[in-house]
Every structure is written in structure tokens, then in C-alpha cells.
PDB file of C-alpha atoms in Angstrom:
ATOM      1  CA  GLU A 224      -0.080  -0.192  -0.226  1.00 64.00           C
ATOM      2  CA  ALA A 225       1.397   3.333  -1.061  1.00 78.00           C
ATOM      3  CA  GLY A 226       1.588   5.791   1.856  1.00 92.00           C
ATOM      4  CA  VAL A 227       1.151   9.523   1.916  1.00 95.00           C
ATOM      5  CA  THR A 228       2.994  11.310  -1.175  1.00 96.00           C
ATOM      6  CA  GLN A 229       4.088  15.038  -0.751  1.00 97.00           C
ATOM      7  CA  SER A 230       5.993  17.145  -3.400  1.00 96.00           C
ATOM      8  CA  PRO A 231       8.223  19.016  -3.490  1.00 97.00           C
ATOM      9  CA  ARG A 232      10.531  17.730  -0.786  1.00 95.00           C
ATOM     10  CA  TYR A 233      12.278  21.281  -0.583  1.00 96.00           C
ATOM     11  CA  ALA A 234      11.229  24.825  -1.666  1.00 97.00           C
ATOM     12  CA  VAL A 235      13.617  27.922  -1.256  1.00 97.00           C
ATOM     13  CA  LEU A 236      11.955  31.318  -1.921  1.00 96.00           C
ATOM     14  CA  GLN A 237      12.533  35.086  -1.637  1.00 97.00           C
ATOM     15  CA  GLU A 238       9.750  36.853   0.733  1.00 97.00           C
ATOM     16  CA  GLY A 239       6.650  37.762  -1.500  1.00 96.00           C
ATOM     17  CA  GLN A 240       6.723  34.757  -3.919  1.00 97.00           C
ATOM     18  CA  ALA A 241       4.299  32.061  -4.133  1.00 97.00           C
ATOM     19  CA  VAL A 242       4.585  28.271  -3.196  1.00 97.00           C
ATOM     20  CA  SER A 243       2.227  25.691  -3.657  1.00 97.00           C
ATOM     21  CA  PHE A 244       2.536  22.336  -1.887  1.00 98.00           C
ATOM     22  CA  TRP A 245       0.757  19.050  -3.290  1.00 97.00           C
ATOM     23  CA  CYS A 246      -0.418  15.883  -1.088  1.00 98.00           C
ATOM     24  CA  ASP A 247      -1.814  12.481  -2.158  1.00 97.00           C
ATOM     25  CA  PRO A 248      -3.169  10.479   0.800  1.00 96.00           C
ATOM     26  CA  ILE A 249      -3.327   6.863   1.301  1.00 93.00           C
ATOM     27  CA  SER A 250      -6.393   5.385  -1.252  1.00 92.00           C
ATOM     28  CA  GLY A 251      -9.583   5.498   0.755  1.00 89.00           C
ATOM     29  CA  HIS A 252      -8.827   7.831   3.655  1.00 90.00           C
ATOM     30  CA  ASP A 253     -11.684  10.428   3.526  1.00 90.00           C
ATOM     31  CA  THR A 254      -9.785  12.558   6.007  1.00 91.00           C
ATOM     32  CA  LEU A 255      -6.858  14.986   4.902  1.00 94.00           C
ATOM     33  CA  TYR A 256      -4.518  17.185   7.323  1.00 95.00           C
ATOM     34  CA  TRP A 257      -2.359  19.829   6.423  1.00 97.00           C
ATOM     35  CA  TYR A 258       0.152  20.823   9.312  1.00 96.00           C
ATOM     36  CA  GLN A 259       2.919  23.587   9.883  1.00 97.00           C
ATOM     37  CA  GLN A 260       6.261  22.298  11.754  1.00 94.00           C
ATOM     38  CA  PRO A 261       8.479  25.231  12.425  1.00 94.00           C
ATOM     39  CA  ARG A 262      12.178  23.730  13.403  1.00 90.00           C
ATOM     40  CA  ASP A 263      12.431  22.164  16.833  1.00 87.00           C
ATOM     41  CA  GLN A 264       8.358  22.660  17.346  1.00 91.00           C
ATOM     42  CA  GLY A 265       5.450  20.213  17.107  1.00 92.00           C
ATOM     43  CA  PRO A 266       3.117  19.941  14.263  1.00 94.00           C
ATOM     44  CA  GLN A 267       0.451  22.687  14.406  1.00 94.00           C
ATOM     45  CA  LEU A 268      -2.608  22.004  12.407  1.00 93.00           C
ATOM     46  CA  LEU A 269      -3.351  24.272   9.316  1.00 96.00           C
ATOM     47  CA  VAL A 270      -6.727  23.189   8.207  1.00 95.00           C
ATOM     48  CA  TYR A 271      -8.279  19.402   7.368  1.00 93.00           C
ATOM     49  CA  PHE A 272     -11.021  18.153   5.403  1.00 94.00           C
ATOM     50  CA  ARG A 273     -13.500  15.269   5.476  1.00 92.00           C
ATOM     51  CA  ASP A 274     -13.657  14.388   1.554  1.00 93.00           C
ATOM     52  CA  GLU A 275     -13.770  17.669  -0.266  1.00 93.00           C
ATOM     53  CA  ALA A 276     -15.146  19.837   2.624  1.00 94.00           C
ATOM     54  CA  VAL A 277     -13.161  21.716   4.791  1.00 94.00           C
ATOM     55  CA  ILE A 278     -13.620  21.129   8.564  1.00 92.00           C
ATOM     56  CA  ASP A 279     -11.698  23.258  10.137  1.00 91.00           C
ATOM     57  CA  ASN A 280      -9.482  26.066   9.169  1.00 92.00           C
ATOM     58  CA  SER A 281      -9.554  28.245  11.903  1.00 89.00           C
ATOM     59  CA  GLN A 282      -5.637  28.610  11.956  1.00 90.00           C
ATOM     60  CA  LEU A 283      -5.291  29.122   8.566  1.00 93.00           C
ATOM     61  CA  PRO A 284      -3.738  32.503   8.058  1.00 89.00           C
ATOM     62  CA  SER A 285      -6.577  33.259   5.143  1.00 83.00           C
ATOM     63  CA  ASP A 286      -4.897  36.345   3.773  1.00 90.00           C
ATOM     64  CA  ARG A 287      -2.038  34.470   2.410  1.00 95.00           C
ATOM     65  CA  PHE A 288      -2.894  30.718   2.568  1.00 96.00           C
ATOM     66  CA  SER A 289      -5.563  28.678   0.692  1.00 96.00           C
ATOM     67  CA  ALA A 290      -6.287  25.069   0.769  1.00 97.00           C
ATOM     68  CA  VAL A 291      -8.170  22.938  -1.676  1.00 96.00           C
ATOM     69  CA  ARG A 292      -9.131  19.417  -2.096  1.00 96.00           C
ATOM     70  CA  PRO A 293     -11.498  19.377  -4.916  1.00 92.00           C
ATOM     71  CA  LYS A 294     -12.406  15.711  -5.448  1.00 87.00           C
ATOM     72  CA  GLY A 295     -11.779  14.443  -2.045  1.00 85.00           C
ATOM     73  CA  THR A 296      -8.577  12.830  -2.850  1.00 91.00           C
ATOM     74  CA  ASN A 297      -5.459  14.945  -3.625  1.00 96.00           C
ATOM     75  CA  SER A 298      -4.869  18.283  -1.930  1.00 97.00           C
ATOM     76  CA  THR A 299      -2.843  21.413  -2.492  1.00 98.00           C
ATOM     77  CA  LEU A 300      -1.722  24.059   0.093  1.00 98.00           C
ATOM     78  CA  LYS A 301      -1.029  27.363  -1.339  1.00 97.00           C
ATOM     79  CA  ILE A 302       0.994  30.118  -0.117  1.00 97.00           C
ATOM     80  CA  GLN A 303       0.520  33.290  -2.023  1.00 94.00           C
ATOM     81  CA  SER A 304       3.208  35.896  -0.673  1.00 93.00           C
ATOM     82  CA  ALA A 305       5.713  33.895   1.563  1.00 95.00           C
ATOM     83  CA  LYS A 306       7.301  35.701   4.559  1.00 95.00           C
ATOM     84  CA  GLN A 307       9.926  34.570   6.612  1.00 96.00           C
ATOM     85  CA  GLY A 308       8.151  33.523   9.115  1.00 95.00           C
ATOM     86  CA  ASP A 309       6.381  30.707   6.810  1.00 96.00           C
ATOM     87  CA  THR A 310       9.882  28.874   6.939  1.00 97.00           C
ATOM     88  CA  ALA A 311       8.798  25.480   8.280  1.00 97.00           C
ATOM     89  CA  THR A 312       8.274  22.003   7.369  1.00 95.00           C
ATOM     90  CA  TYR A 313       4.547  21.364   5.938  1.00 97.00           C
ATOM     91  CA  LEU A 314       3.091  17.906   6.698  1.00 96.00           C
ATOM     92  CA  CYS A 315       0.245  16.129   5.047  1.00 97.00           C
ATOM     93  CA  ALA A 316      -1.586  13.097   6.754  1.00 94.00           C
ATOM     94  CA  SER A 317      -4.654  11.113   6.236  1.00 93.00           C
ATOM     95  CA  SER A 318      -6.850   9.100   8.141  1.00 89.00           C
ATOM     96  CA  PHE A 319      -9.960   7.108   7.687  1.00 83.00           C
ATOM     97  CA  ALA A 320     -12.576   8.657   9.979  1.00 73.00           C
ATOM     98  CA  GLY A 321     -14.600   5.637  10.266  1.00 70.00           C
ATOM     99  CA  VAL A 322     -12.358   4.199  13.032  1.00 61.00           C
ATOM    100  CA  SER A 323     -12.747   5.541  16.452  1.00 56.00           C
ATOM    101  CA  ALA A 324      -8.924   6.392  17.245  1.00 58.00           C
ATOM    102  CA  GLU A 325      -7.617   6.363  14.115  1.00 76.00           C
ATOM    103  CA  THR A 326      -4.186   6.858  13.373  1.00 85.00           C
ATOM    104  CA  LEU A 327      -2.901   9.800  11.107  1.00 90.00           C
ATOM    105  CA  TYR A 328      -0.547   8.895   8.343  1.00 92.00           C
ATOM    106  CA  PHE A 329       2.202  11.464   7.553  1.00 93.00           C
ATOM    107  CA  GLY A 330       3.990  11.874   4.307  1.00 95.00           C
ATOM    108  CA  SER A 331       7.943  13.210   4.622  1.00 93.00           C
ATOM    109  CA  GLY A 332       6.787  16.828   4.337  1.00 94.00           C
ATOM    110  CA  THR A 333       8.051  19.882   2.140  1.00 96.00           C
ATOM    111  CA  ARG A 334      10.709  21.690   3.910  1.00 96.00           C
ATOM    112  CA  LEU A 335      10.578  25.162   3.087  1.00 97.00           C
ATOM    113  CA  THR A 336      12.756  28.116   3.555  1.00 97.00           C
ATOM    114  CA  VAL A 337      11.763  31.691   2.833  1.00 97.00           C
ATOM    115  CA  LEU A 338      14.790  34.246   2.667  1.00 95.00           C
TER     116      LEU A 338
ATOM    117  CA  ALA B 202      -9.639  23.991  24.427  1.00 78.00           C
ATOM    118  CA  GLN B 203      -7.429  20.762  24.669  1.00 85.00           C
ATOM    119  CA  SER B 204      -3.964  21.062  24.562  1.00 91.00           C
ATOM    120  CA  VAL B 205      -0.693  18.916  25.237  1.00 95.00           C
ATOM    121  CA  THR B 206       2.374  19.691  27.209  1.00 96.00           C
ATOM    122  CA  GLN B 207       5.655  17.970  26.939  1.00 97.00           C
ATOM    123  CA  PRO B 208       7.951  19.757  29.575  1.00 96.00           C
ATOM    124  CA  ASP B 209      11.121  17.893  28.587  1.00 96.00           C
ATOM    125  CA  ALA B 210      12.411  19.601  25.339  1.00 96.00           C
ATOM    126  CA  ARG B 211      15.400  17.304  25.356  1.00 97.00           C
ATOM    127  CA  VAL B 212      16.370  14.054  27.083  1.00 97.00           C
ATOM    128  CA  THR B 213      19.535  11.857  26.905  1.00 97.00           C
ATOM    129  CA  VAL B 214      19.891   8.435  28.654  1.00 97.00           C
ATOM    130  CA  SER B 215      22.587   5.858  28.179  1.00 97.00           C
ATOM    131  CA  GLU B 216      21.991   2.554  25.829  1.00 96.00           C
ATOM    132  CA  GLY B 217      20.393   0.033  27.948  1.00 97.00           C
ATOM    133  CA  ALA B 218      18.673   2.201  30.402  1.00 97.00           C
ATOM    134  CA  SER B 219      15.234   2.662  31.329  1.00 97.00           C
ATOM    135  CA  LEU B 220      13.358   5.789  29.447  1.00 97.00           C
ATOM    136  CA  GLN B 221      10.097   7.737  30.752  1.00 97.00           C
ATOM    137  CA  LEU B 222       8.986  10.941  28.614  1.00 98.00           C
ATOM    138  CA  ARG B 223       6.320  12.910  29.964  1.00 98.00           C
ATOM    139  CA  CYS B 224       3.271  14.282  28.696  1.00 98.00           C
ATOM    140  CA  LYS B 225       0.269  16.030  30.245  1.00 97.00           C
ATOM    141  CA  TYR B 226      -2.890  16.984  28.954  1.00 95.00           C
ATOM    142  CA  SER B 227      -5.819  19.226  29.047  1.00 93.00           C
ATOM    143  CA  TYR B 228      -9.035  17.977  28.430  1.00 89.00           C
ATOM    144  CA  SER B 229     -12.450  17.952  30.211  1.00 82.00           C
ATOM    145  CA  ALA B 230     -13.354  14.497  29.015  1.00 82.00           C
ATOM    146  CA  THR B 231     -11.099  11.401  28.527  1.00 80.00           C
ATOM    147  CA  PRO B 232      -9.492  11.984  25.039  1.00 87.00           C
ATOM    148  CA  TYR B 233      -7.989   9.813  22.324  1.00 91.00           C
ATOM    149  CA  LEU B 234      -4.146  10.098  23.241  1.00 94.00           C
ATOM    150  CA  PHE B 235      -1.114   9.137  20.973  1.00 95.00           C
ATOM    151  CA  TRP B 236       2.539   8.754  21.032  1.00 97.00           C
ATOM    152  CA  TYR B 237       4.202   9.537  17.486  1.00 97.00           C
ATOM    153  CA  VAL B 238       7.881   9.255  16.837  1.00 97.00           C
ATOM    154  CA  GLN B 239       9.927  11.168  13.957  1.00 94.00           C
ATOM    155  CA  TYR B 240      12.983  10.414  12.808  1.00 91.00           C
ATOM    156  CA  PRO B 241      15.074  12.753  10.779  1.00 85.00           C
ATOM    157  CA  ARG B 242      13.778  13.995   7.511  1.00 80.00           C
ATOM    158  CA  GLN B 243      10.914  11.993   8.168  1.00 83.00           C
ATOM    159  CA  GLY B 244       7.195  12.466   8.642  1.00 86.00           C
ATOM    160  CA  LEU B 245       5.531  11.086  11.900  1.00 92.00           C
ATOM    161  CA  GLN B 246       4.976   7.246  12.964  1.00 94.00           C
ATOM    162  CA  LEU B 247       2.476   5.929  15.465  1.00 94.00           C
ATOM    163  CA  LEU B 248       4.109   4.278  18.321  1.00 96.00           C
ATOM    164  CA  LEU B 249       1.046   3.763  20.213  1.00 95.00           C
ATOM    165  CA  LYS B 250      -2.940   5.067  21.198  1.00 92.00           C
ATOM    166  CA  TYR B 251      -5.067   4.948  24.166  1.00 92.00           C
ATOM    167  CA  TYR B 252      -8.933   5.548  24.484  1.00 86.00           C
ATOM    168  CA  SER B 253     -10.266   3.389  26.968  1.00 84.00           C
ATOM    169  CA  GLY B 254      -9.570   0.179  28.928  1.00 88.00           C
ATOM    170  CA  ASP B 255      -6.453  -0.847  30.409  1.00 92.00           C
ATOM    171  CA  PRO B 256      -4.353   2.242  31.393  1.00 93.00           C
ATOM    172  CA  VAL B 257      -1.319   0.272  30.406  1.00 96.00           C
ATOM    173  CA  VAL B 258      -0.655   0.427  26.320  1.00 96.00           C
ATOM    174  CA  GLN B 259       1.826  -1.377  24.393  1.00 96.00           C
ATOM    175  CA  GLY B 260       2.972  -0.458  21.281  1.00 95.00           C
ATOM    176  CA  VAL B 261       5.500  -0.740  18.668  1.00 94.00           C
ATOM    177  CA  ASN B 262       9.334  -1.573  19.212  1.00 94.00           C
ATOM    178  CA  SER B 263       8.675  -2.510  23.056  1.00 96.00           C
ATOM    179  CA  PHE B 264       7.263   0.954  24.020  1.00 97.00           C
ATOM    180  CA  GLU B 265       4.487   1.455  26.312  1.00 97.00           C
ATOM    181  CA  ALA B 266       2.440   4.289  27.766  1.00 98.00           C
ATOM    182  CA  GLU B 267       0.309   4.578  31.150  1.00 97.00           C
ATOM    183  CA  PHE B 268      -2.793   6.674  31.027  1.00 95.00           C
ATOM    184  CA  SER B 269      -3.598   8.526  34.163  1.00 94.00           C
ATOM    185  CA  LYS B 270      -6.798  10.291  34.551  1.00 92.00           C
ATOM    186  CA  SER B 271      -6.195  11.671  37.855  1.00 92.00           C
ATOM    187  CA  ASN B 272      -3.004  13.173  36.660  1.00 94.00           C
ATOM    188  CA  SER B 273      -4.096  13.972  33.329  1.00 94.00           C
ATOM    189  CA  SER B 274      -1.117  12.171  32.089  1.00 96.00           C
ATOM    190  CA  PHE B 275       0.243   9.497  29.440  1.00 97.00           C
ATOM    191  CA  HIS B 276       3.788   9.219  29.876  1.00 98.00           C
ATOM    192  CA  LEU B 277       5.883   6.769  27.566  1.00 98.00           C
ATOM    193  CA  GLN B 278       8.147   4.341  28.850  1.00 98.00           C
ATOM    194  CA  LYS B 279      10.784   1.978  27.605  1.00 97.00           C
ATOM    195  CA  ALA B 280      12.765  -0.350  29.533  1.00 97.00           C
ATOM    196  CA  SER B 281      15.752  -0.663  27.943  1.00 97.00           C
ATOM    197  CA  VAL B 282      16.717   2.077  24.999  1.00 97.00           C
ATOM    198  CA  HIS B 283      18.689   1.242  21.879  1.00 96.00           C
ATOM    199  CA  TRP B 284      20.546   3.764  19.944  1.00 94.00           C
ATOM    200  CA  SER B 285      18.254   3.645  17.211  1.00 94.00           C
ATOM    201  CA  ASP B 286      15.406   5.280  19.425  1.00 96.00           C
ATOM    202  CA  SER B 287      16.969   8.382  19.312  1.00 96.00           C
ATOM    203  CA  ALA B 288      14.629  10.811  17.924  1.00 96.00           C
ATOM    204  CA  VAL B 289      11.674  13.494  18.303  1.00 97.00           C
ATOM    205  CA  TYR B 290       8.670  11.996  20.317  1.00 98.00           C
ATOM    206  CA  PHE B 291       5.153  13.683  20.418  1.00 97.00           C
ATOM    207  CA  CYS B 292       2.516  13.051  22.501  1.00 97.00           C
ATOM    208  CA  ALA B 293      -0.889  13.841  20.854  1.00 95.00           C
ATOM    209  CA  LEU B 294      -4.900  14.179  21.801  1.00 93.00           C
ATOM    210  CA  SER B 295      -7.964  13.916  19.747  1.00 89.00           C
ATOM    211  CA  MET B 296     -11.502  14.327  21.208  1.00 83.00           C
ATOM    212  CA  GLY B 297     -12.541  11.375  19.083  1.00 75.00           C
ATOM    213  CA  GLY B 298     -12.677   9.653  15.623  1.00 66.00           C
ATOM    214  CA  GLY B 299     -12.682  12.637  12.657  1.00 69.00           C
ATOM    215  CA  TYR B 300     -11.502  15.338  15.160  1.00 78.00           C
ATOM    216  CA  LYS B 301      -8.734  17.228  14.986  1.00 83.00           C
ATOM    217  CA  VAL B 302      -5.304  15.979  16.427  1.00 88.00           C
ATOM    218  CA  VAL B 303      -3.425  18.315  18.816  1.00 92.00           C
ATOM    219  CA  PHE B 304       0.245  17.541  19.341  1.00 94.00           C
ATOM    220  CA  GLY B 305       2.457  18.781  21.984  1.00 96.00           C
ATOM    221  CA  SER B 306       5.629  20.411  21.680  1.00 95.00           C
ATOM    222  CA  GLY B 307       7.696  17.258  21.242  1.00 97.00           C
ATOM    223  CA  THR B 308      10.844  15.706  23.088  1.00 97.00           C
ATOM    224  CA  ARG B 309      14.288  14.856  21.478  1.00 97.00           C
ATOM    225  CA  LEU B 310      15.405  11.863  22.754  1.00 97.00           C
ATOM    226  CA  LEU B 311      19.074  11.078  22.580  1.00 97.00           C
ATOM    227  CA  VAL B 312      20.334   7.713  23.320  1.00 96.00           C
ATOM    228  CA  SER B 313      24.229   7.898  24.057  1.00 93.00           C
ATOM    229  CA  PRO B 314      26.501   4.480  23.920  1.00 87.00           C
TER     230      PRO B 314
END
């Protein structure tokens, strides 16, 4: 079974540039999460989806960040105008919500550096 | 709001020694509790999880954790660590299936020879 796939692995930008991250979850997983993990910190939830619907995006900086999951499978997270404070690893995870205490399966992440 | 606190940012133990990594949670009911491990340049992997039943939960690679409702804790333990256990360990909490998972700040474990 294929795991969660993320691309690119690395991205280096100047402030003000845009970047998109792509995530392919495990087949059959209806829930998809995007986390931001600054260096030496824990993952912080940005947004999560059940199928194509956004369940919680309260921590997503909506003025510059956007996330979609149009067909309830793959997802894209976009930063419109990156800031140095966005430097972090962006982790995608998926799960199946039908299980009472579901396991999150994580991709390897995209490491973003904003200069 | 629910939260997770891992009070120790770094822990160093000698190979073969026992280990305890601490985790305290804040939530009004009994949450779903998890321990994940992160190796360098990798995503997080589940070690073990708890919701109800026996407060001592067994996980992969001989790890176990003990839930204490009175102390709001879910400490991770291992009887004898190996150098390959060096990694970052995260405690996490969820209100239930389909709810968001909240992570602590992590504890970096270094196992010295």
C-alpha cells in the first residue's frame, strides 16, 4: 500500500513569492490534514478536510494561505506571498474517520525556507 | 480547548537504560491519546494509542504508555533503550474519530553509547 506522498521535498523562496505544496493521501482515506511544523516545534494544524469539505481552517492565515481538496482525494496548499515566518516543514497526513481512534499517516513533508 | 504539554524538550539516556518521556494533557473528558515518533527528515509514525480500557498500552518496538486520569498524564516508557531510539517523540490528543489531532511540542531523545 502506498503511503502519503508529498511534493516537492524542498522549496526555497524569496519573501513575496508564491509556492504550492501537493499531497496525495492513502487511497480510501477520507480525512486529510495539513500541519505546519516550525523547526524544533510540534506540528500545528492549519486545516483539515473530510472528503472535499473543509472541517476546520481556523488556524489557516486566510490572507495568504489557501487549501483545496476538490475531488476529496489529492490536496494543494498554497502560500500566496511568503514571509520569513513561514519557514517550516509542511506535513500532510491522512486518516479514515470511520475508526474510533484513527491513526494519522504522515508524508515526509515539504521543507520550506523563505529568505 | 484541549492541549498537550511535554515539559522536557530534550532527554539524554544511556543505551540499555530505562526511559520515561512525560506528557500532560488538558481536556474535560477522556481524550484519545497518542504517541508518535519522528526520525530525521521523515514524517511522524504512530507508536501507540489509547482511548479506554487497560491504562497501560503496548506499542511498537517495546514502547508502552500509561494513562492516568487523576494526573491527566500519558507518559511513554521503555525498559531498555537502543541507540536507534534516538528521535523526536510527540504526544498527541484527539476528542474522537474524525476530530482534529493536537500535538505537543515534542521531546528530543538522545541515546548515548
